[in-house]
Amino acid sequence: MSLLVKTIVRFILFILFQFYVLDKIQLHQMVTPYLYFLFILWLPFKMKRGWLMLMGFALGFALDSFRHHPGFHAAACVLIAYVRPFLVNLMIPQEGFETNYEAPSVKSMGGLLPYMIFAGTLCLLHNTWLFLLEAWQFGNVWYFVVKTLLSTAVSLVLIIITELIFVRKQKFKTNTI
Amino acid sequence: MRNIFLFIRRYFNFLLFLLLQVVSIYFIVHYSKYHQAMFGNSANKITGRVNNEYNKVEYYFRLKRTNDSLVKANENLYNKLRMDFDVPDTVSKTVIDTIRIDSLLQYRNYIYLNSKVVSNSITSQNNFIVLYGPNVRKFKPQMGVIDVNNSLMGTIMEVNDDYAVVMSMLHKDSRIDGKILKTGETGTVTWDGKTPNLLTLSGIPKSVKVAKGDTIITSGSSTVFPRGIMIGRVEAVYSEKSTSNYSISVRSATDFYNLQYAYTIINFQQEPVEKILEKVKKQQEEGNIKK
């Protein structure tokens, strides 16, 4: 499958799974499980930051139009798309690693721990910004903090499960013959 | 000039980031006011169709619960039938009228039209319900929506050809006039964004005796809902320290976890009443300018 087709299929599947499966689950009022932003994490290293942000905006806006109130998820997705390249630069273990692999994964980030730090930071940022925007009118600080932390924890568990079920084959590309 | 272009090129990513954030926040702030914007309608058509397909599956799995609630609604209606009551006076003797049967129609204030719920959310802090069906074309914004057991669900926000979007009671902007059935005090019912099915009734003075289990109904003071539609029952009563009012926690009569059918109430008096209100407002404004 070419990259474009793969991206489009992933986009649709993530949105549908988020709205029709995860949003219907009632764990607790403090927990809203989010997984759809994994789409942004899985975009290739090579992609320019401008395109990353536009993709993030499109993803957030698609989920927002299902929920009939545009803006919330779009803002959160744009934020993590903007921060992702900084994090990749920080987390990459050695020079030129991003040219060897296509996209961030457990293997290309060099182990489960770095990848989880990468995913966890972005997840925390996403949830913080999203709940901050949502909580603006309600204004209860403790409620906001606890909800953010719990939702992030649940999202991380979901990310681990997804990574275990859908193993993405990463070809080791190198130009040294 | 050259410097400006250099600046834009250098900080292009950051500027794009700011631009997209501003656009998103603009949507958040302004959407509830201008929901007829072009995005709303085109997005509705696509998501509406997907919702419709999904609901066909979901509806099948919830047939049992839907059926139970319809049986309950039927039971209620049977209990209201004339023949259930035995009145020992001559006034209520049945007389067959020779005038046309529909003579009642001209006195009708409200009509209930059914529709199917195709999408419903409870997890976010701004929840919406989407209705679908042949009657949807007759709906207009600011009409009340109730569930099959005659308890309040929300008000219509937006209608396009096939779908109507309802602002659920579980929405931060939802304000509904409620009334305690027993004593008759009116207050405002809102939602605090935390637990679904738990609403807040505020504006009830502390002099009123409120007990757990008291019924809260619509007051009928607005043109959206007729008087006496069930909102919920009192769950707990808290007294606000700074004011002389209670803050009453109300368990909603509507089960927001399971909504399959809805009735929209069309009020034939809504238009004339609103016209008169507008006229009065205009007159007052003109009077203020003259002063």
Tab-separated table of C-alpha atoms in Angstrom:
chain	number	residue	atom	x	y	z
A	1	MET	CA	0.000	0.000	0.000
A	2	SER	CA	1.290	3.398	-0.843
A	3	LEU	CA	1.740	5.940	1.913
A	4	LEU	CA	-1.148	8.099	0.738
A	5	VAL	CA	-3.677	5.259	0.718
A	6	LYS	CA	-2.408	4.039	4.078
A	7	THR	CA	-2.790	7.497	5.591
A	8	ILE	CA	-6.316	7.983	4.268
A	9	VAL	CA	-7.447	4.562	5.514
A	10	ARG	CA	-5.902	5.197	8.920
A	11	PHE	CA	-7.558	8.617	9.128
A	12	ILE	CA	-11.031	7.181	8.511
A	13	LEU	CA	-10.548	4.180	10.794
A	14	PHE	CA	-9.235	6.255	13.702
A	15	ILE	CA	-12.133	8.718	13.493
A	16	LEU	CA	-14.766	5.986	13.255
A	17	PHE	CA	-13.206	3.947	16.069
A	18	GLN	CA	-12.963	6.995	18.309
A	19	PHE	CA	-16.544	8.160	17.788
A	20	TYR	CA	-18.384	4.859	17.554
A	21	VAL	CA	-16.429	2.719	20.004
A	22	LEU	CA	-14.465	4.781	22.519
A	23	ASP	CA	-16.982	7.598	22.908
A	24	LYS	CA	-19.718	5.095	23.734
A	25	ILE	CA	-17.733	3.583	26.598
A	26	GLN	CA	-18.739	4.884	30.001
A	27	LEU	CA	-15.806	4.126	32.284
A	28	HIS	CA	-16.188	6.962	34.748
A	29	GLN	CA	-17.100	10.615	34.529
A	30	MET	CA	-13.436	11.468	35.074
A	31	VAL	CA	-12.129	9.322	32.235
A	32	THR	CA	-12.535	10.027	28.539
A	33	PRO	CA	-10.428	7.559	26.560
A	34	TYR	CA	-8.770	9.062	23.479
A	35	LEU	CA	-6.871	7.125	20.856
A	36	TYR	CA	-7.509	8.916	17.559
A	37	PHE	CA	-4.488	11.238	17.907
A	38	LEU	CA	-2.237	8.204	17.420
A	39	PHE	CA	-2.766	9.031	13.740
A	40	ILE	CA	-0.534	12.086	14.156
A	41	LEU	CA	2.095	10.091	16.023
A	42	TRP	CA	2.253	7.574	13.181
A	43	LEU	CA	2.834	10.104	10.403
A	44	PRO	CA	6.255	9.769	8.751
A	45	PHE	CA	9.397	11.559	9.994
A	46	LYS	CA	9.919	13.218	6.633
A	47	MET	CA	6.684	15.151	6.662
A	48	LYS	CA	7.088	18.927	6.900
A	49	ARG	CA	5.840	20.597	10.034
A	50	GLY	CA	3.336	22.736	8.125
A	51	TRP	CA	1.720	19.653	6.623
A	52	LEU	CA	1.734	17.924	10.000
A	53	MET	CA	-0.256	20.774	11.496
A	54	LEU	CA	-2.725	20.853	8.598
A	55	MET	CA	-3.257	17.085	8.947
A	56	GLY	CA	-3.766	17.548	12.682
A	57	PHE	CA	-6.296	20.268	12.057
A	58	ALA	CA	-8.182	18.085	9.542
A	59	LEU	CA	-8.223	15.157	11.983
A	60	GLY	CA	-9.492	17.258	14.874
A	61	PHE	CA	-12.052	18.992	12.713
A	62	ALA	CA	-13.396	15.648	11.437
A	63	LEU	CA	-13.996	14.412	14.992
A	64	ASP	CA	-15.452	17.777	15.972
A	65	SER	CA	-18.002	17.692	13.198
A	66	PHE	CA	-19.223	14.334	14.487
A	67	ARG	CA	-19.605	15.901	17.913
A	68	HIS	CA	-21.281	19.003	16.486
A	69	HIS	CA	-19.052	21.577	18.081
A	70	PRO	CA	-15.968	22.402	16.003
A	71	GLY	CA	-12.753	23.689	17.510
A	72	PHE	CA	-11.920	21.656	20.618
A	73	HIS	CA	-10.156	18.642	19.114
A	74	ALA	CA	-8.803	20.651	16.199
A	75	ALA	CA	-6.960	22.960	18.607
A	76	ALA	CA	-5.541	20.031	20.620
A	77	CYS	CA	-4.392	18.147	17.492
A	78	VAL	CA	-2.698	21.207	15.998
A	79	LEU	CA	-0.799	21.634	19.265
A	80	ILE	CA	0.581	18.094	19.326
A	81	ALA	CA	1.378	18.209	15.591
A	82	TYR	CA	3.392	21.371	16.244
A	83	VAL	CA	5.273	19.890	19.208
A	84	ARG	CA	5.963	16.457	17.635
A	85	PRO	CA	9.099	17.416	15.600
A	86	PHE	CA	10.753	18.992	18.674
A	87	LEU	CA	10.158	15.809	20.636
A	88	VAL	CA	11.429	13.602	17.809
A	89	ASN	CA	14.649	15.613	17.697
A	90	LEU	CA	15.047	15.244	21.453
A	91	MET	CA	14.268	11.561	21.630
A	92	ILE	CA	16.126	10.180	18.604
A	93	PRO	CA	19.022	8.128	19.984
A	94	GLN	CA	21.618	8.807	17.290
A	95	GLU	CA	22.332	10.985	14.299
A	96	GLY	CA	20.474	10.129	11.127
A	97	PHE	CA	18.071	7.731	12.746
A	98	GLU	CA	15.022	9.305	11.212
A	99	THR	CA	16.420	8.638	7.742
A	100	ASN	CA	16.766	4.951	8.537
A	101	TYR	CA	13.153	4.444	9.524
A	102	GLU	CA	9.946	5.753	8.067
A	103	ALA	CA	7.813	6.711	11.043
A	104	PRO	CA	7.934	6.762	14.854
A	105	SER	CA	7.405	3.331	16.392
A	106	VAL	CA	8.736	1.240	19.266
A	107	LYS	CA	11.567	-0.019	17.065
A	108	SER	CA	12.559	3.231	15.408
A	109	MET	CA	12.582	5.149	18.695
A	110	GLY	CA	14.919	2.532	20.147
A	111	GLY	CA	12.838	0.664	22.712
A	112	LEU	CA	9.522	0.769	24.491
A	113	LEU	CA	10.488	3.340	27.115
A	114	PRO	CA	11.519	6.182	24.755
A	115	TYR	CA	8.464	5.537	22.636
A	116	MET	CA	6.171	5.648	25.679
A	117	ILE	CA	7.755	8.910	26.838
A	118	PHE	CA	7.192	10.298	23.343
A	119	ALA	CA	3.564	9.122	23.226
A	120	GLY	CA	2.892	10.038	26.853
A	121	THR	CA	4.109	13.606	26.497
A	122	LEU	CA	2.018	14.233	23.395
A	123	CYS	CA	-0.988	12.548	24.999
A	124	LEU	CA	-0.674	14.681	28.117
A	125	LEU	CA	-0.382	17.840	25.997
A	126	HIS	CA	-3.421	16.862	23.936
A	127	ASN	CA	-5.589	16.137	26.973
A	128	THR	CA	-4.438	19.199	28.905
A	129	TRP	CA	-5.212	21.612	26.092
A	130	LEU	CA	-8.503	19.873	25.230
A	131	PHE	CA	-9.870	19.741	28.770
A	132	LEU	CA	-8.617	23.241	29.487
A	133	LEU	CA	-10.663	24.554	26.570
A	134	GLU	CA	-13.666	22.459	27.596
A	135	ALA	CA	-13.394	23.321	31.288
A	136	TRP	CA	-13.173	27.060	30.644
A	137	GLN	CA	-16.788	27.617	31.610
A	138	PHE	CA	-16.910	25.134	34.449
A	139	GLY	CA	-13.764	26.288	36.175
A	140	ASN	CA	-12.958	23.578	38.700
A	141	VAL	CA	-9.181	23.139	38.922
A	142	TRP	CA	-9.033	19.787	40.715
A	143	TYR	CA	-11.631	18.259	38.469
A	144	PHE	CA	-9.584	19.370	35.461
A	145	VAL	CA	-6.259	18.050	36.806
A	146	VAL	CA	-7.595	14.652	37.875
A	147	LYS	CA	-9.519	14.207	34.628
A	148	THR	CA	-6.432	15.031	32.548
A	149	LEU	CA	-4.161	12.625	34.424
A	150	LEU	CA	-6.619	9.719	34.502
A	151	SER	CA	-7.561	10.114	30.839
A	152	THR	CA	-3.889	10.220	29.871
A	153	ALA	CA	-3.205	7.003	31.769
A	154	VAL	CA	-6.095	5.221	30.063
A	155	SER	CA	-5.026	6.561	26.652
A	156	LEU	CA	-1.486	5.240	27.211
A	157	VAL	CA	-2.807	1.772	27.992
A	158	LEU	CA	-4.861	1.938	24.805
A	159	ILE	CA	-1.797	2.999	22.813
A	160	ILE	CA	0.230	0.051	24.141
A	161	ILE	CA	-2.559	-2.364	23.231
A	162	THR	CA	-2.837	-0.854	19.739
A	163	GLU	CA	0.912	-1.126	19.216
A	164	LEU	CA	0.821	-4.777	20.268
A	165	ILE	CA	-2.116	-5.703	18.031
A	166	PHE	CA	-1.135	-3.731	14.925
A	167	VAL	CA	2.576	-4.299	14.497
A	168	ARG	CA	3.765	-1.944	11.780
A	169	LYS	CA	6.512	-3.468	9.726
A	170	GLN	CA	9.354	-0.985	9.633
A	171	LYS	CA	11.871	-1.495	6.887
A	172	PHE	CA	15.403	-0.538	7.797
A	173	LYS	CA	16.300	1.879	5.030
A	174	THR	CA	19.942	2.782	4.673
A	175	ASN	CA	22.044	4.293	1.970
A	176	THR	CA	25.349	2.847	3.127
A	177	ILE	CA	26.008	-0.158	0.917
B	1	MET	CA	9.400	44.868	3.069
B	2	ARG	CA	12.105	42.313	2.497
B	3	ASN	CA	12.511	41.937	6.218
B	4	ILE	CA	8.825	41.165	6.637
B	5	PHE	CA	9.022	38.387	4.053
B	6	LEU	CA	12.159	37.018	5.690
B	7	PHE	CA	10.427	37.100	9.058
B	8	ILE	CA	7.401	35.243	7.695
B	9	ARG	CA	9.605	32.650	6.018
B	10	ARG	CA	11.658	32.109	9.100
B	11	TYR	CA	8.751	31.768	11.516
B	12	PHE	CA	6.324	30.254	9.001
B	13	ASN	CA	5.628	27.185	11.147
B	14	PHE	CA	5.010	29.131	14.302
B	15	LEU	CA	2.732	31.581	12.491
B	16	LEU	CA	0.784	28.712	10.920
B	17	PHE	CA	0.471	27.143	14.362
B	18	LEU	CA	-0.895	30.366	15.826
B	19	LEU	CA	-3.257	30.826	12.889
B	20	LEU	CA	-4.729	27.323	13.226
B	21	GLN	CA	-5.132	27.731	16.991
B	22	VAL	CA	-6.906	31.052	16.521
B	23	VAL	CA	-9.223	29.505	13.911
B	24	SER	CA	-10.062	26.637	16.293
B	25	ILE	CA	-10.761	28.922	19.214
B	26	TYR	CA	-12.846	31.180	16.984
B	27	PHE	CA	-14.972	28.123	16.138
B	28	ILE	CA	-15.359	27.225	19.805
B	29	VAL	CA	-16.435	30.709	20.810
B	30	HIS	CA	-18.664	31.574	17.881
B	31	TYR	CA	-20.188	28.285	16.834
B	32	SER	CA	-23.049	28.333	19.324
B	33	LYS	CA	-24.110	31.760	18.090
B	34	TYR	CA	-23.762	31.305	14.337
B	35	HIS	CA	-24.474	27.617	14.017
B	36	GLN	CA	-26.127	28.123	10.641
B	37	ALA	CA	-22.670	28.755	9.188
B	38	MET	CA	-21.759	26.853	6.062
B	39	PHE	CA	-19.572	24.359	7.917
B	40	GLY	CA	-22.399	23.196	10.110
B	41	ASN	CA	-24.702	22.262	7.273
B	42	SER	CA	-22.287	20.446	4.975
B	43	ALA	CA	-20.699	18.593	7.891
B	44	ASN	CA	-24.141	17.550	9.074
B	45	LYS	CA	-24.981	15.819	5.834
B	46	ILE	CA	-21.895	13.601	5.829
B	47	THR	CA	-21.826	12.768	9.530
B	48	GLY	CA	-25.597	12.370	9.511
B	49	ARG	CA	-25.428	9.674	6.872
B	50	VAL	CA	-22.680	7.779	8.735
B	51	ASN	CA	-24.649	8.084	11.982
B	52	ASN	CA	-27.708	6.703	10.254
B	53	GLU	CA	-25.910	3.560	9.133
B	54	TYR	CA	-24.379	3.061	12.566
B	55	ASN	CA	-27.701	3.537	14.296
B	56	LYS	CA	-29.261	0.709	12.276
B	57	VAL	CA	-26.897	-1.682	14.069
B	58	GLU	CA	-27.097	-0.049	17.471
B	59	TYR	CA	-30.901	0.110	17.321
B	60	TYR	CA	-31.096	-3.647	16.819
B	61	PHE	CA	-29.113	-4.329	19.960
B	62	ARG	CA	-31.234	-1.999	22.048
B	63	LEU	CA	-34.619	-3.228	20.842
B	64	LYS	CA	-35.363	-4.770	24.210
B	65	ARG	CA	-34.841	-1.608	26.220
B	66	THR	CA	-36.657	0.491	23.627
B	67	ASN	CA	-39.588	-1.872	23.746
B	68	ASP	CA	-39.729	-1.710	27.538
B	69	SER	CA	-39.875	2.059	27.528
B	70	LEU	CA	-42.598	2.050	24.852
B	71	VAL	CA	-44.649	-0.356	26.966
B	72	LYS	CA	-44.289	1.997	29.901
B	73	ALA	CA	-45.382	4.948	27.775
B	74	ASN	CA	-48.412	2.996	26.576
B	75	GLU	CA	-49.322	2.073	30.138
B	76	ASN	CA	-49.278	5.756	31.039
B	77	LEU	CA	-51.562	6.610	28.165
B	78	TYR	CA	-54.024	3.809	28.937
B	79	ASN	CA	-54.272	5.108	32.483
B	80	LYS	CA	-55.384	8.476	31.172
B	81	LEU	CA	-58.267	7.093	29.125
B	82	ARG	CA	-61.737	8.411	29.849
B	83	MET	CA	-63.193	4.975	30.457
B	84	ASP	CA	-60.829	4.396	33.389
B	85	PHE	CA	-62.725	6.923	35.456
B	86	ASP	CA	-66.122	6.400	36.917
B	87	VAL	CA	-67.748	9.722	37.524
B	88	PRO	CA	-71.137	9.537	39.220
B	89	ASP	CA	-72.593	12.701	37.808
B	90	THR	CA	-74.523	13.527	34.717
B	91	VAL	CA	-72.137	16.122	33.373
B	92	SER	CA	-69.750	13.615	31.830
B	93	LYS	CA	-72.460	11.656	30.007
B	94	THR	CA	-71.217	10.641	26.580
B	95	VAL	CA	-73.007	12.520	23.851
B	96	ILE	CA	-72.216	12.015	20.217
B	97	ASP	CA	-71.768	15.357	18.597
B	98	THR	CA	-73.222	15.969	15.180
B	99	ILE	CA	-70.783	18.706	14.267
B	100	ARG	CA	-67.632	17.680	12.420
B	101	ILE	CA	-65.406	15.432	14.449
B	102	ASP	CA	-62.322	17.561	14.079
B	103	SER	CA	-63.883	20.555	15.767
B	104	LEU	CA	-61.234	20.115	18.447
B	105	LEU	CA	-58.490	20.944	15.998
B	106	GLN	CA	-58.920	24.684	16.073
B	107	TYR	CA	-58.216	24.762	19.789
B	108	ARG	CA	-55.079	22.717	19.533
B	109	ASN	CA	-52.028	24.438	21.022
B	110	TYR	CA	-49.433	21.717	20.786
B	111	ILE	CA	-48.761	18.871	18.425
B	112	TYR	CA	-46.240	16.064	18.996
B	113	LEU	CA	-44.284	14.742	16.016
B	114	ASN	CA	-42.115	11.661	16.270
B	115	SER	CA	-38.593	11.158	14.930
B	116	LYS	CA	-35.730	8.713	15.309
B	117	VAL	CA	-32.610	9.465	17.354
B	118	VAL	CA	-29.620	8.594	15.183
B	119	SER	CA	-26.803	9.995	17.277
B	120	ASN	CA	-26.483	10.854	20.926
B	121	SER	CA	-23.532	11.611	23.160
B	122	ILE	CA	-23.140	11.887	26.913
B	123	THR	CA	-19.387	11.806	27.426
B	124	SER	CA	-18.393	15.346	26.453
B	125	GLN	CA	-19.363	18.540	28.205
B	126	ASN	CA	-21.417	19.804	25.267
B	127	ASN	CA	-23.726	17.029	24.170
B	128	PHE	CA	-25.925	16.970	21.100
B	129	ILE	CA	-28.630	14.635	19.824
B	130	VAL	CA	-29.344	14.182	16.116
B	131	LEU	CA	-32.878	13.423	14.904
B	132	TYR	CA	-33.867	11.897	11.582
B	133	GLY	CA	-37.209	11.146	9.988
B	134	PRO	CA	-39.934	12.416	7.651
B	135	ASN	CA	-41.241	14.933	10.198
B	136	VAL	CA	-37.877	16.652	10.603
B	137	ARG	CA	-38.675	19.080	7.779
B	138	LYS	CA	-41.414	20.628	9.922
B	139	PHE	CA	-39.060	21.313	12.825
B	140	LYS	CA	-37.609	24.718	13.529
B	141	PRO	CA	-34.947	25.911	15.979
B	142	GLN	CA	-36.243	26.626	19.495
B	143	MET	CA	-38.749	23.781	19.573
B	144	GLY	CA	-38.829	21.451	22.568
B	145	VAL	CA	-37.952	17.742	22.349
B	146	ILE	CA	-39.149	15.045	24.765
B	147	ASP	CA	-38.571	11.299	24.958
B	148	VAL	CA	-41.155	8.526	24.692
B	149	ASN	CA	-42.032	8.710	28.384
B	150	ASN	CA	-42.911	12.396	28.172
B	151	SER	CA	-39.791	13.628	29.936
B	152	LEU	CA	-37.638	16.450	28.732
B	153	MET	CA	-34.632	15.885	26.424
B	154	GLY	CA	-33.613	19.257	24.992
B	155	THR	CA	-34.323	21.973	22.428
B	156	ILE	CA	-33.691	22.015	18.686
B	157	MET	CA	-30.723	24.108	17.607
B	158	GLU	CA	-30.395	23.567	13.914
B	159	VAL	CA	-32.364	21.893	11.118
B	160	ASN	CA	-31.308	21.014	7.612
B	161	ASP	CA	-33.258	18.927	5.089
B	162	ASP	CA	-33.114	15.539	6.783
B	163	TYR	CA	-31.451	16.032	10.149
B	164	ALA	CA	-32.142	18.125	13.196
B	165	VAL	CA	-29.499	18.806	15.838
B	166	VAL	CA	-30.835	19.031	19.384
B	167	MET	CA	-29.035	20.693	22.262
B	168	SER	CA	-29.353	18.041	24.927
B	169	MET	CA	-30.111	19.015	28.537
B	170	LEU	CA	-26.555	17.761	29.118
B	171	HIS	CA	-25.019	20.869	27.529
B	172	LYS	CA	-23.380	23.724	29.338
B	173	ASP	CA	-25.535	26.357	27.582
B	174	SER	CA	-28.810	24.561	28.294
B	175	ARG	CA	-31.151	26.631	30.519
B	176	ILE	CA	-34.605	25.261	31.227
B	177	ASP	CA	-37.278	26.768	33.445
B	178	GLY	CA	-38.161	24.194	36.068
B	179	LYS	CA	-40.776	24.182	38.757
B	180	ILE	CA	-41.360	22.139	41.899
B	181	LEU	CA	-44.690	20.386	41.379
B	182	LYS	CA	-45.666	20.368	45.066
B	183	THR	CA	-45.042	23.991	45.990
B	184	GLY	CA	-44.902	25.747	42.626
B	185	GLU	CA	-41.592	27.630	42.961
B	186	THR	CA	-39.731	28.136	39.690
B	187	GLY	CA	-36.000	27.991	39.095
B	188	THR	CA	-33.490	27.257	36.367
B	189	VAL	CA	-32.297	23.754	35.485
B	190	THR	CA	-28.692	23.511	34.243
B	191	TRP	CA	-26.016	20.837	33.938
B	192	ASP	CA	-22.626	21.074	35.641
B	193	GLY	CA	-20.849	18.934	33.043
B	194	LYS	CA	-19.953	16.034	35.337
B	195	THR	CA	-22.359	13.126	35.768
B	196	PRO	CA	-24.929	12.411	33.059
B	197	ASN	CA	-28.486	12.174	34.425
B	198	LEU	CA	-27.681	14.544	37.336
B	199	LEU	CA	-28.907	18.122	36.793
B	200	THR	CA	-28.891	21.213	39.011
B	201	LEU	CA	-31.940	23.307	39.903
B	202	SER	CA	-31.015	26.754	41.195
B	203	GLY	CA	-32.969	29.812	42.230
B	204	ILE	CA	-35.235	28.135	44.801
B	205	PRO	CA	-35.390	30.226	48.012
B	206	LYS	CA	-34.538	28.566	51.327
B	207	SER	CA	-38.014	29.254	52.683
B	208	VAL	CA	-39.412	26.483	50.482
B	209	LYS	CA	-39.666	22.985	51.904
B	210	VAL	CA	-37.990	20.612	49.473
B	211	ALA	CA	-37.637	16.903	50.123
B	212	LYS	CA	-35.828	14.132	48.328
B	213	GLY	CA	-38.061	12.612	45.651
B	214	ASP	CA	-40.045	15.763	44.850
B	215	THR	CA	-41.005	16.059	41.199
B	216	ILE	CA	-39.586	18.841	39.036
B	217	ILE	CA	-41.648	19.793	35.951
B	218	THR	CA	-41.418	22.452	33.256
B	219	SER	CA	-42.987	25.708	34.331
B	220	GLY	CA	-44.615	26.545	30.999
B	221	SER	CA	-43.442	30.142	31.223
B	222	SER	CA	-41.535	29.914	27.961
B	223	THR	CA	-43.024	29.099	24.573
B	224	VAL	CA	-40.736	26.110	24.087
B	225	PHE	CA	-42.328	23.571	26.441
B	226	PRO	CA	-45.903	23.257	27.658
B	227	ARG	CA	-46.434	23.239	31.416
B	228	GLY	CA	-46.021	19.980	33.279
B	229	ILE	CA	-43.444	18.013	31.320
B	230	MET	CA	-41.379	15.921	33.697
B	231	ILE	CA	-37.752	16.983	34.162
B	232	GLY	CA	-36.728	14.774	37.076
B	233	ARG	CA	-36.822	14.072	40.789
B	234	VAL	CA	-34.912	15.737	43.625
B	235	GLU	CA	-31.832	13.729	44.559
B	236	ALA	CA	-30.229	15.962	47.191
B	237	VAL	CA	-30.661	19.492	48.535
B	238	TYR	CA	-27.666	21.731	49.269
B	239	SER	CA	-27.914	25.244	50.696
B	240	GLU	CA	-25.674	27.849	49.105
B	241	LYS	CA	-23.713	29.703	51.775
B	242	SER	CA	-23.475	33.071	50.068
B	243	THR	CA	-27.066	33.394	48.850
B	244	SER	CA	-30.506	32.702	50.227
B	245	ASN	CA	-31.125	29.990	47.640
B	246	TYR	CA	-30.893	26.234	47.542
B	247	SER	CA	-28.856	24.376	44.970
B	248	ILE	CA	-30.863	21.242	44.252
B	249	SER	CA	-29.435	18.170	42.588
B	250	VAL	CA	-32.025	16.577	40.284
B	251	ARG	CA	-31.950	13.100	38.763
B	252	SER	CA	-33.276	13.455	35.213
B	253	ALA	CA	-36.362	11.477	34.254
B	254	THR	CA	-34.908	10.929	30.793
B	255	ASP	CA	-32.460	8.069	30.518
B	256	PHE	CA	-29.805	9.741	28.390
B	257	TYR	CA	-27.924	6.473	28.036
B	258	ASN	CA	-30.695	4.974	25.954
B	259	LEU	CA	-32.537	7.246	23.548
B	260	GLN	CA	-34.085	5.754	20.434
B	261	TYR	CA	-37.201	7.799	19.688
B	262	ALA	CA	-38.098	11.395	20.379
B	263	TYR	CA	-41.164	13.614	20.087
B	264	THR	CA	-40.799	17.222	19.050
B	265	ILE	CA	-43.409	19.627	20.387
B	266	ILE	CA	-44.670	22.230	17.942
B	267	ASN	CA	-46.295	25.123	19.758
B	268	PHE	CA	-48.767	26.955	17.550
B	269	GLN	CA	-48.683	29.951	19.867
B	270	GLN	CA	-44.926	30.357	19.681
B	271	GLU	CA	-44.963	32.681	16.692
B	272	PRO	CA	-47.653	35.149	17.812
B	273	VAL	CA	-46.246	35.300	21.338
B	274	GLU	CA	-42.751	36.011	20.092
B	275	LYS	CA	-44.037	38.643	17.668
B	276	ILE	CA	-45.763	40.486	20.479
B	277	LEU	CA	-42.680	40.232	22.712
B	278	GLU	CA	-40.512	41.652	19.966
B	279	LYS	CA	-42.937	44.491	19.435
B	280	VAL	CA	-42.879	45.395	23.111
B	281	LYS	CA	-39.080	45.253	23.182
B	282	LYS	CA	-38.859	47.518	20.154
B	283	GLN	CA	-41.257	50.007	21.676
B	284	GLN	CA	-39.249	50.119	24.875
B	285	GLU	CA	-36.022	50.656	22.985
B	286	GLU	CA	-37.562	53.520	21.044
B	287	GLY	CA	-38.848	54.985	24.279
B	288	ASN	CA	-35.366	54.810	25.770
B	289	ILE	CA	-33.876	56.655	22.824
B	290	LYS	CA	-36.457	59.434	23.102
B	291	LYS	CA	-35.686	59.932	26.768
